Amino acid sequence: MQLLFLLVSLYHQLYKLRMNFLTLFATILFEYIDLVNQNLKMLLLTSPGERVMDPHFGVGMRQFIFEVDHPQTYSNMSARIHKQVQKYLPYIDIEAITYDSHGTGNQAIAANTVMIKIIFNIKPLNRREELLLPVSA
């Protein structure tokens, strides 16, 4: 009888350990995903020259707000995003970047705001994520 109690107790402890490990793994995974999203936002919103010791860091999305709302502007923004992500966030693979603004026909967006939607893959996790970022003056 004591042996049965010991085995049940051991099984219960191993089960709790397994569940704690799975909870810990899930927590670390989601914290990593949040960290990647935060790093991407920081890269997009930081203006070049703003970061001490690395004057080339940052896309500077707010500077594009004051340019003409034209496909060429969006093309320049995309090129800058791809270049910066490739250099500073090599663990991200950008799949698509789309822009939505008052000038593209969406009257629900304020005239000085651009909604940027970036679909990207986190390479180490092979996980597809989407970032929707409103950028305004």
PDB file of N, CA, C and O in Angstrom, residues 100-134:
ATOM      1  N   ASP A 100      -1.690  52.265 -45.608  1.00  0.00           N
ATOM      2  CA  ASP A 100      -3.048  52.752 -45.736  1.00  0.00           C
ATOM      3  C   ASP A 100      -3.080  54.162 -45.157  1.00  0.00           C
ATOM      4  O   ASP A 100      -2.568  54.401 -44.064  1.00  0.00           O
ATOM      5  N   SER A 101      -3.646  55.080 -45.910  1.00  0.00           N
ATOM      6  CA  SER A 101      -3.681  56.469 -45.458  1.00  0.00           C
ATOM      7  C   SER A 101      -4.877  57.181 -46.078  1.00  0.00           C
ATOM      8  O   SER A 101      -5.596  56.614 -46.907  1.00  0.00           O
ATOM      9  N   HIS A 102      -5.051  58.399 -45.684  1.00  0.00           N
ATOM     10  CA  HIS A 102      -6.105  59.242 -46.241  1.00  0.00           C
ATOM     11  C   HIS A 102      -5.883  59.409 -47.754  1.00  0.00           C
ATOM     12  O   HIS A 102      -6.827  59.396 -48.535  1.00  0.00           O
ATOM     13  N   GLY A 103      -4.629  59.528 -48.143  1.00  0.00           N
ATOM     14  CA  GLY A 103      -4.286  59.713 -49.551  1.00  0.00           C
ATOM     15  C   GLY A 103      -4.496  58.486 -50.414  1.00  0.00           C
ATOM     16  O   GLY A 103      -4.632  58.585 -51.626  1.00  0.00           O
ATOM     17  N   THR A 104      -4.513  57.297 -49.792  1.00  0.00           N
ATOM     18  CA  THR A 104      -4.748  56.082 -50.562  1.00  0.00           C
ATOM     19  C   THR A 104      -6.241  55.764 -50.682  1.00  0.00           C
ATOM     20  O   THR A 104      -6.604  54.724 -51.216  1.00  0.00           O
ATOM     21  N   GLY A 105      -7.073  56.668 -50.142  1.00  0.00           N
ATOM     22  CA  GLY A 105      -8.511  56.493 -50.306  1.00  0.00           C
ATOM     23  C   GLY A 105      -9.248  56.094 -49.046  1.00  0.00           C
ATOM     24  O   GLY A 105     -10.473  56.011 -49.048  1.00  0.00           O
ATOM     25  N   ASN A 106      -8.559  55.851 -47.958  1.00  0.00           N
ATOM     26  CA  ASN A 106      -9.224  55.480 -46.714  1.00  0.00           C
ATOM     27  C   ASN A 106      -9.556  56.759 -45.942  1.00  0.00           C
ATOM     28  O   ASN A 106      -8.702  57.343 -45.290  1.00  0.00           O
ATOM     29  N   GLN A 107     -10.821  57.187 -46.028  1.00  0.00           N
ATOM     30  CA  GLN A 107     -11.243  58.431 -45.392  1.00  0.00           C
ATOM     31  C   GLN A 107     -11.332  58.314 -43.871  1.00  0.00           C
ATOM     32  O   GLN A 107     -11.426  59.331 -43.179  1.00  0.00           O
ATOM     33  N   ALA A 108     -11.286  57.095 -43.335  1.00  0.00           N
ATOM     34  CA  ALA A 108     -11.375  56.898 -41.889  1.00  0.00           C
ATOM     35  C   ALA A 108     -10.068  57.232 -41.180  1.00  0.00           C
ATOM     36  O   ALA A 108     -10.044  57.386 -39.963  1.00  0.00           O
ATOM     37  N   ILE A 109      -8.977  57.348 -41.931  1.00  0.00           N
ATOM     38  CA  ILE A 109      -7.665  57.647 -41.353  1.00  0.00           C
ATOM     39  C   ILE A 109      -7.406  59.142 -41.466  1.00  0.00           C
ATOM     40  O   ILE A 109      -7.669  59.749 -42.499  1.00  0.00           O
ATOM     41  N   ALA A 110      -6.883  59.725 -40.399  1.00  0.00           N
ATOM     42  CA  ALA A 110      -6.587  61.164 -40.387  1.00  0.00           C
ATOM     43  C   ALA A 110      -5.586  61.518 -41.478  1.00  0.00           C
ATOM     44  O   ALA A 110      -4.787  60.681 -41.914  1.00  0.00           O
ATOM     45  N   ALA A 111      -5.613  62.764 -41.895  1.00  0.00           N
ATOM     46  CA  ALA A 111      -4.789  63.215 -43.020  1.00  0.00           C
ATOM     47  C   ALA A 111      -3.295  63.115 -42.744  1.00  0.00           C
ATOM     48  O   ALA A 111      -2.506  62.964 -43.662  1.00  0.00           O
ATOM     49  N   ASN A 112      -2.883  63.185 -41.500  1.00  0.00           N
ATOM     50  CA  ASN A 112      -1.454  63.142 -41.184  1.00  0.00           C
ATOM     51  C   ASN A 112      -1.036  61.810 -40.570  1.00  0.00           C
ATOM     52  O   ASN A 112      -0.068  61.755 -39.832  1.00  0.00           O
ATOM     53  N   THR A 113      -1.754  60.753 -40.888  1.00  0.00           N
ATOM     54  CA  THR A 113      -1.469  59.428 -40.325  1.00  0.00           C
ATOM     55  C   THR A 113      -1.329  58.394 -41.435  1.00  0.00           C
ATOM     56  O   THR A 113      -2.066  58.422 -42.412  1.00  0.00           O
ATOM     57  N   VAL A 114      -0.383  57.494 -41.254  1.00  0.00           N
ATOM     58  CA  VAL A 114      -0.211  56.361 -42.160  1.00  0.00           C
ATOM     59  C   VAL A 114      -0.258  55.091 -41.318  1.00  0.00           C
ATOM     60  O   VAL A 114       0.418  54.986 -40.301  1.00  0.00           O
ATOM     61  N   MET A 115      -1.092  54.162 -41.733  1.00  0.00           N
ATOM     62  CA  MET A 115      -1.156  52.853 -41.073  1.00  0.00           C
ATOM     63  C   MET A 115      -0.221  51.922 -41.842  1.00  0.00           C
ATOM     64  O   MET A 115      -0.402  51.720 -43.045  1.00  0.00           O
ATOM     65  N   ILE A 116       0.751  51.384 -41.144  1.00  0.00           N
ATOM     66  CA  ILE A 116       1.717  50.479 -41.766  1.00  0.00           C
ATOM     67  C   ILE A 116       1.440  49.072 -41.263  1.00  0.00           C
ATOM     68  O   ILE A 116       1.369  48.844 -40.055  1.00  0.00           O
ATOM     69  N   LYS A 117       1.278  48.155 -42.191  1.00  0.00           N
ATOM     70  CA  LYS A 117       1.059  46.752 -41.843  1.00  0.00           C
ATOM     71  C   LYS A 117       2.250  45.957 -42.366  1.00  0.00           C
ATOM     72  O   LYS A 117       2.518  45.949 -43.566  1.00  0.00           O
ATOM     73  N   ILE A 118       2.958  45.332 -41.449  1.00  0.00           N
ATOM     74  CA  ILE A 118       4.131  44.541 -41.812  1.00  0.00           C
ATOM     75  C   ILE A 118       3.864  43.093 -41.438  1.00  0.00           C
ATOM     76  O   ILE A 118       3.587  42.784 -40.278  1.00  0.00           O
ATOM     77  N   ILE A 119       3.959  42.234 -42.419  1.00  0.00           N
ATOM     78  CA  ILE A 119       3.843  40.797 -42.180  1.00  0.00           C
ATOM     79  C   ILE A 119       5.257  40.241 -42.253  1.00  0.00           C
ATOM     80  O   ILE A 119       5.963  40.457 -43.238  1.00  0.00           O
ATOM     81  N   PHE A 120       5.665  39.558 -41.190  1.00  0.00           N
ATOM     82  CA  PHE A 120       7.040  39.073 -41.122  1.00  0.00           C
ATOM     83  C   PHE A 120       7.097  37.692 -40.484  1.00  0.00           C
ATOM     84  O   PHE A 120       6.150  37.254 -39.832  1.00  0.00           O
ATOM     85  N   ASN A 121       8.208  37.041 -40.713  1.00  0.00           N
ATOM     86  CA  ASN A 121       8.460  35.713 -40.175  1.00  0.00           C
ATOM     87  C   ASN A 121       9.604  35.806 -39.174  1.00  0.00           C
ATOM     88  O   ASN A 121      10.646  36.387 -39.481  1.00  0.00           O
ATOM     89  N   ILE A 122       9.417  35.238 -37.997  1.00  0.00           N
ATOM     90  CA  ILE A 122      10.494  35.151 -37.013  1.00  0.00           C
ATOM     91  C   ILE A 122      11.240  33.858 -37.314  1.00  0.00           C
ATOM     92  O   ILE A 122      10.732  32.762 -37.078  1.00  0.00           O
ATOM     93  N   LYS A 123      12.430  33.989 -37.881  1.00  0.00           N
ATOM     94  CA  LYS A 123      13.164  32.833 -38.398  1.00  0.00           C
ATOM     95  C   LYS A 123      13.424  31.733 -37.368  1.00  0.00           C
ATOM     96  O   LYS A 123      13.172  30.567 -37.661  1.00  0.00           O
ATOM     97  N   PRO A 124      13.934  32.042 -36.164  1.00  0.00           N
ATOM     98  CA  PRO A 124      14.228  30.954 -35.227  1.00  0.00           C
ATOM     99  C   PRO A 124      12.995  30.153 -34.817  1.00  0.00           C
ATOM    100  O   PRO A 124      13.104  28.974 -34.495  1.00  0.00           O
ATOM    101  N   LEU A 125      11.829  30.786 -34.828  1.00  0.00           N
ATOM    102  CA  LEU A 125      10.600  30.098 -34.429  1.00  0.00           C
ATOM    103  C   LEU A 125       9.783  29.621 -35.620  1.00  0.00           C
ATOM    104  O   LEU A 125       8.814  28.881 -35.449  1.00  0.00           O
ATOM    105  N   ASN A 126      10.158  30.091 -36.806  1.00  0.00           N
ATOM    106  CA  ASN A 126       9.388  29.834 -38.022  1.00  0.00           C
ATOM    107  C   ASN A 126       7.919  30.200 -37.784  1.00  0.00           C
ATOM    108  O   ASN A 126       7.012  29.422 -38.042  1.00  0.00           O
ATOM    109  N   ARG A 127       7.744  31.391 -37.252  1.00  0.00           N
ATOM    110  CA  ARG A 127       6.410  31.868 -36.885  1.00  0.00           C
ATOM    111  C   ARG A 127       6.102  33.162 -37.625  1.00  0.00           C
ATOM    112  O   ARG A 127       6.909  34.081 -37.634  1.00  0.00           O
ATOM    113  N   ARG A 128       4.934  33.209 -38.204  1.00  0.00           N
ATOM    114  CA  ARG A 128       4.497  34.383 -38.966  1.00  0.00           C
ATOM    115  C   ARG A 128       3.754  35.331 -38.031  1.00  0.00           C
ATOM    116  O   ARG A 128       2.862  34.919 -37.295  1.00  0.00           O
ATOM    117  N   GLU A 129       4.138  36.588 -38.083  1.00  0.00           N
ATOM    118  CA  GLU A 129       3.520  37.613 -37.239  1.00  0.00           C
ATOM    119  C   GLU A 129       3.099  38.794 -38.097  1.00  0.00           C
ATOM    120  O   GLU A 129       3.538  38.941 -39.232  1.00  0.00           O
ATOM    121  N   GLU A 130       2.245  39.622 -37.535  1.00  0.00           N
ATOM    122  CA  GLU A 130       1.763  40.807 -38.224  1.00  0.00           C
ATOM    123  C   GLU A 130       1.826  41.988 -37.261  1.00  0.00           C
ATOM    124  O   GLU A 130       1.411  41.883 -36.116  1.00  0.00           O
ATOM    125  N   LEU A 131       2.378  43.085 -37.739  1.00  0.00           N
ATOM    126  CA  LEU A 131       2.480  44.299 -36.947  1.00  0.00           C
ATOM    127  C   LEU A 131       1.685  45.392 -37.635  1.00  0.00           C
ATOM    128  O   LEU A 131       1.914  45.683 -38.817  1.00  0.00           O
ATOM    129  N   LEU A 132       0.747  45.992 -36.938  1.00  0.00           N
ATOM    130  CA  LEU A 132      -0.017  47.114 -37.447  1.00  0.00           C
ATOM    131  C   LEU A 132       0.380  48.334 -36.644  1.00  0.00           C
ATOM    132  O   LEU A 132       0.178  48.382 -35.432  1.00  0.00           O
ATOM    133  N   LEU A 133       0.977  49.294 -37.305  1.00  0.00           N
ATOM    134  CA  LEU A 133       1.546  50.441 -36.619  1.00  0.00           C
ATOM    135  C   LEU A 133       1.034  51.749 -37.220  1.00  0.00           C
ATOM    136  O   LEU A 133       1.316  52.052 -38.380  1.00  0.00           O
ATOM    137  N   PRO A 134       0.292  52.543 -36.435  1.00  0.00           N
ATOM    138  CA  PRO A 134      -0.098  53.863 -36.922  1.00  0.00           C
ATOM    139  C   PRO A 134       1.037  54.846 -36.684  1.00  0.00           C
ATOM    140  O   PRO A 134       1.610  54.905 -35.597  1.00  0.00           O
TER     141      PRO A 134
END
